[in-house]
Tab-separated table of C-alpha atoms in Angstrom:
chain	number	residue	atom	x	y	z
A	79	UNK	CA	78.369	-18.732	-3.076
A	80	UNK	CA	75.432	-19.744	-1.057
A	81	UNK	CA	71.837	-18.417	-1.516
A	82	UNK	CA	69.560	-18.612	1.459
A	83	UNK	CA	65.868	-17.936	1.026
A	84	UNK	CA	64.054	-16.787	4.075
A	85	UNK	CA	60.358	-16.579	4.777
A	86	UNK	CA	58.779	-13.377	6.080
A	87	UNK	CA	58.102	-14.889	9.474
A	88	UNK	CA	61.810	-15.771	9.683
A	89	UNK	CA	62.891	-12.129	9.470
A	90	UNK	CA	59.944	-10.376	11.178
A	91	UNK	CA	60.594	-9.379	14.746
A	92	UNK	CA	58.943	-11.677	17.205
A	93	UNK	CA	56.263	-9.941	19.224
A	94	UNK	CA	55.077	-11.716	22.288
A	95	UNK	CA	51.414	-12.730	22.154
A	96	UNK	CA	49.858	-10.437	24.705
A	97	UNK	CA	46.347	-9.219	25.150
A	98	UNK	CA	45.562	-5.599	25.737
A	99	UNK	CA	43.971	-5.038	29.050
A	100	UNK	CA	40.611	-3.266	28.761
A	101	UNK	CA	39.361	-1.406	31.791
A	102	UNK	CA	36.141	-2.820	33.226
A	103	UNK	CA	34.125	0.317	32.415
A	104	UNK	CA	34.982	0.063	28.714
A	105	UNK	CA	34.444	-3.650	28.140
A	106	UNK	CA	31.144	-3.166	26.233
A	107	UNK	CA	27.613	-1.935	26.658
A	108	UNK	CA	26.237	-2.226	30.100
A	109	UNK	CA	22.762	-3.429	30.881
A	110	UNK	CA	21.672	0.122	31.700
A	111	UNK	CA	22.922	1.423	28.349
A	112	UNK	CA	21.053	-1.341	26.536
A	113	UNK	CA	17.869	-0.526	28.486
A	114	UNK	CA	18.162	3.163	27.576
A	115	UNK	CA	18.516	2.308	23.875
A	116	UNK	CA	15.509	-0.038	24.022
A	117	UNK	CA	13.390	2.595	25.785
A	118	UNK	CA	14.268	5.179	23.110
A	119	UNK	CA	13.343	2.710	20.343
A	120	UNK	CA	10.052	1.904	22.098
A	121	UNK	CA	9.173	5.613	22.415
A	122	UNK	CA	9.864	6.261	18.722
A	123	UNK	CA	7.876	3.161	17.693
A	124	UNK	CA	4.992	4.263	19.917
A	125	UNK	CA	4.897	7.718	18.330
A	126	UNK	CA	4.911	6.274	14.830
A	127	UNK	CA	2.234	3.697	15.665
A	128	UNK	CA	0.005	6.334	17.273
A	129	UNK	CA	0.169	8.493	14.134
A	130	UNK	CA	-0.503	5.601	11.781
A	131	UNK	CA	-2.994	3.599	13.842
A	132	UNK	CA	-5.062	6.639	14.767
A	133	UNK	CA	-6.073	7.259	11.161
A	134	UNK	CA	-7.705	4.130	9.766
A	135	UNK	CA	-10.744	6.025	8.464
A	136	UNK	CA	-8.576	8.587	6.672
A	137	UNK	CA	-6.738	5.689	5.031
A	138	UNK	CA	-10.074	4.186	3.959
A	139	UNK	CA	-11.112	7.518	2.433
A	140	UNK	CA	-7.864	7.645	0.441
A	141	UNK	CA	-8.377	4.028	-0.670
A	142	UNK	CA	-11.934	4.907	-1.747
A	143	UNK	CA	-10.675	7.795	-3.896
A	144	UNK	CA	-8.136	5.462	-5.476
A	145	UNK	CA	-10.817	2.828	-6.087
A	146	UNK	CA	-13.029	5.406	-7.802
A	147	UNK	CA	-10.153	6.256	-10.150
A	148	UNK	CA	-9.788	2.547	-10.978
A	149	UNK	CA	-13.541	2.209	-11.580
A	150	UNK	CA	-13.466	5.261	-13.862
A	151	UNK	CA	-10.752	3.580	-15.935
A	152	UNK	CA	-12.808	0.375	-16.142
A	153	UNK	CA	-15.886	2.385	-17.187
A	154	UNK	CA	-13.854	4.078	-19.922
A	155	UNK	CA	-12.750	0.667	-21.214
A	156	UNK	CA	-16.379	-0.535	-21.127
A	157	UNK	CA	-17.453	2.499	-23.148
A	158	UNK	CA	-14.677	1.976	-25.696
A	159	UNK	CA	-15.714	-1.649	-26.152
A	160	UNK	CA	-19.498	-1.134	-26.125
A	161	UNK	CA	-20.175	2.442	-27.191
A	162	UNK	CA	-21.708	3.622	-23.906
A	163	UNK	CA	-21.415	3.292	-20.154
A	164	UNK	CA	-23.471	0.668	-18.289
A	165	UNK	CA	-27.003	1.823	-17.531
A	166	UNK	CA	-28.015	2.797	-14.013
A	167	UNK	CA	-30.005	-0.457	-13.792
A	168	UNK	CA	-26.965	-2.513	-14.819
A	169	UNK	CA	-24.808	-0.655	-12.332
A	170	UNK	CA	-21.169	-1.328	-11.601
A	171	UNK	CA	-21.938	-5.044	-11.500
A	172	UNK	CA	-21.728	-4.871	-15.303
A	173	UNK	CA	-17.964	-4.401	-14.910
A	174	UNK	CA	-17.547	-7.753	-13.126
A	175	UNK	CA	-19.923	-10.039	-14.996
A	176	UNK	CA	-21.638	-9.886	-18.345
A	177	UNK	CA	-25.031	-8.350	-17.803
A	178	UNK	CA	-28.281	-9.807	-19.112
A	179	UNK	CA	-30.147	-6.502	-18.698
A	180	UNK	CA	-30.453	-4.490	-21.938
A	181	UNK	CA	-28.552	-2.882	-23.502
A	182	UNK	CA	-26.354	-5.975	-23.723
A	183	UNK	CA	-22.625	-5.371	-24.158
A	184	UNK	CA	-21.234	-6.115	-27.617
A	185	UNK	CA	-17.964	-7.421	-26.186
A	186	UNK	CA	-16.993	-8.506	-22.705
A	187	UNK	CA	-13.465	-9.579	-21.767
A	188	UNK	CA	-12.844	-12.837	-19.948
A	189	UNK	CA	-12.592	-11.932	-16.257
A	190	UNK	CA	-14.489	-8.671	-16.696
A	191	UNK	CA	-13.261	-5.117	-16.368
A	192	UNK	CA	-12.807	-5.328	-12.582
A	193	UNK	CA	-11.501	-8.346	-10.693
A	194	UNK	CA	-13.908	-7.959	-7.758
A	195	UNK	CA	-17.168	-6.142	-6.983
A	196	UNK	CA	-16.727	-2.416	-6.436
A	197	UNK	CA	-16.889	-1.541	-2.721
A	198	UNK	CA	-15.658	1.536	-0.902
A	199	UNK	CA	-13.126	1.488	1.935
A	200	UNK	CA	-15.871	0.670	4.453
A	201	UNK	CA	-17.139	-2.346	2.486
A	202	UNK	CA	-20.272	-0.661	1.120
A	203	UNK	CA	-21.206	-0.678	-2.580
A	204	UNK	CA	-20.795	2.516	-4.570
A	205	UNK	CA	-23.811	4.380	-5.872
A	206	UNK	CA	-23.690	4.572	-9.679
A	207	UNK	CA	-25.910	6.584	-11.989
A	208	UNK	CA	-25.683	6.942	-15.752
A	209	UNK	CA	-26.906	10.340	-16.982
A	210	UNK	CA	-26.798	9.481	-20.698
A	211	UNK	CA	-23.217	9.974	-21.836
A	212	UNK	CA	-21.849	10.738	-18.371
A	213	UNK	CA	-21.945	9.044	-15.001
A	214	UNK	CA	-21.497	9.604	-11.276
A	215	UNK	CA	-19.925	7.191	-8.799
A	216	UNK	CA	-20.436	8.007	-5.138
A	217	UNK	CA	-19.396	6.614	-1.783
A	218	UNK	CA	-21.416	7.888	1.165
A	219	UNK	CA	-18.382	7.841	3.444
A	220	UNK	CA	-18.025	6.174	6.813
A	221	UNK	CA	-21.551	6.931	8.063
A	222	UNK	CA	-23.304	5.728	4.887
A	223	UNK	CA	-25.514	8.835	4.799
A	224	UNK	CA	-25.720	11.619	2.233
A	225	UNK	CA	-23.549	14.612	3.150
A	226	UNK	CA	-21.294	14.765	6.161
A	227	UNK	CA	-17.890	16.127	7.023
A	228	UNK	CA	-14.443	14.614	7.378
A	229	UNK	CA	-14.518	10.832	6.952
A	230	UNK	CA	-18.340	10.946	6.799
A	231	UNK	CA	-18.244	13.164	3.697
A	232	UNK	CA	-19.410	11.803	0.355
A	233	UNK	CA	-16.695	10.959	-2.163
A	234	UNK	CA	-17.728	11.464	-5.796
A	235	UNK	CA	-16.281	10.578	-9.147
A	236	UNK	CA	-17.751	11.897	-12.382
A	237	UNK	CA	-17.053	10.997	-15.938
């Protein structure tokens, strides 16, 4: 008795190595099809950019509101540590560096309560007033004047 072991390629039918012919119109994307796709992408990108780029002042107003919330948190921490908010004379600068204007803070963390001076979205300092147990933080908006509408409107934070 004789046992013969065969490999798969020994018993598989031999298929001639032939390439499938692809008609010329179906060989791939044509230059015109690529141009159409690029034009569509450019139109969509232009619409998105116009909606985003046309609103820098609205974005600054939103950033200012967010900054006021951060300042309010820092003021709360200052009050917890020192018993009261900084005075109007000390201002928000008391959150960045230890003040020398009375009343002096009892404790002051290394690095302060804020990492940088408090400025609104337009790079202007906030107005801060301490009303004895409460405070008001205000940005005068884009125009820097009291009142206004839209992006020129004042943005307040009270605590």
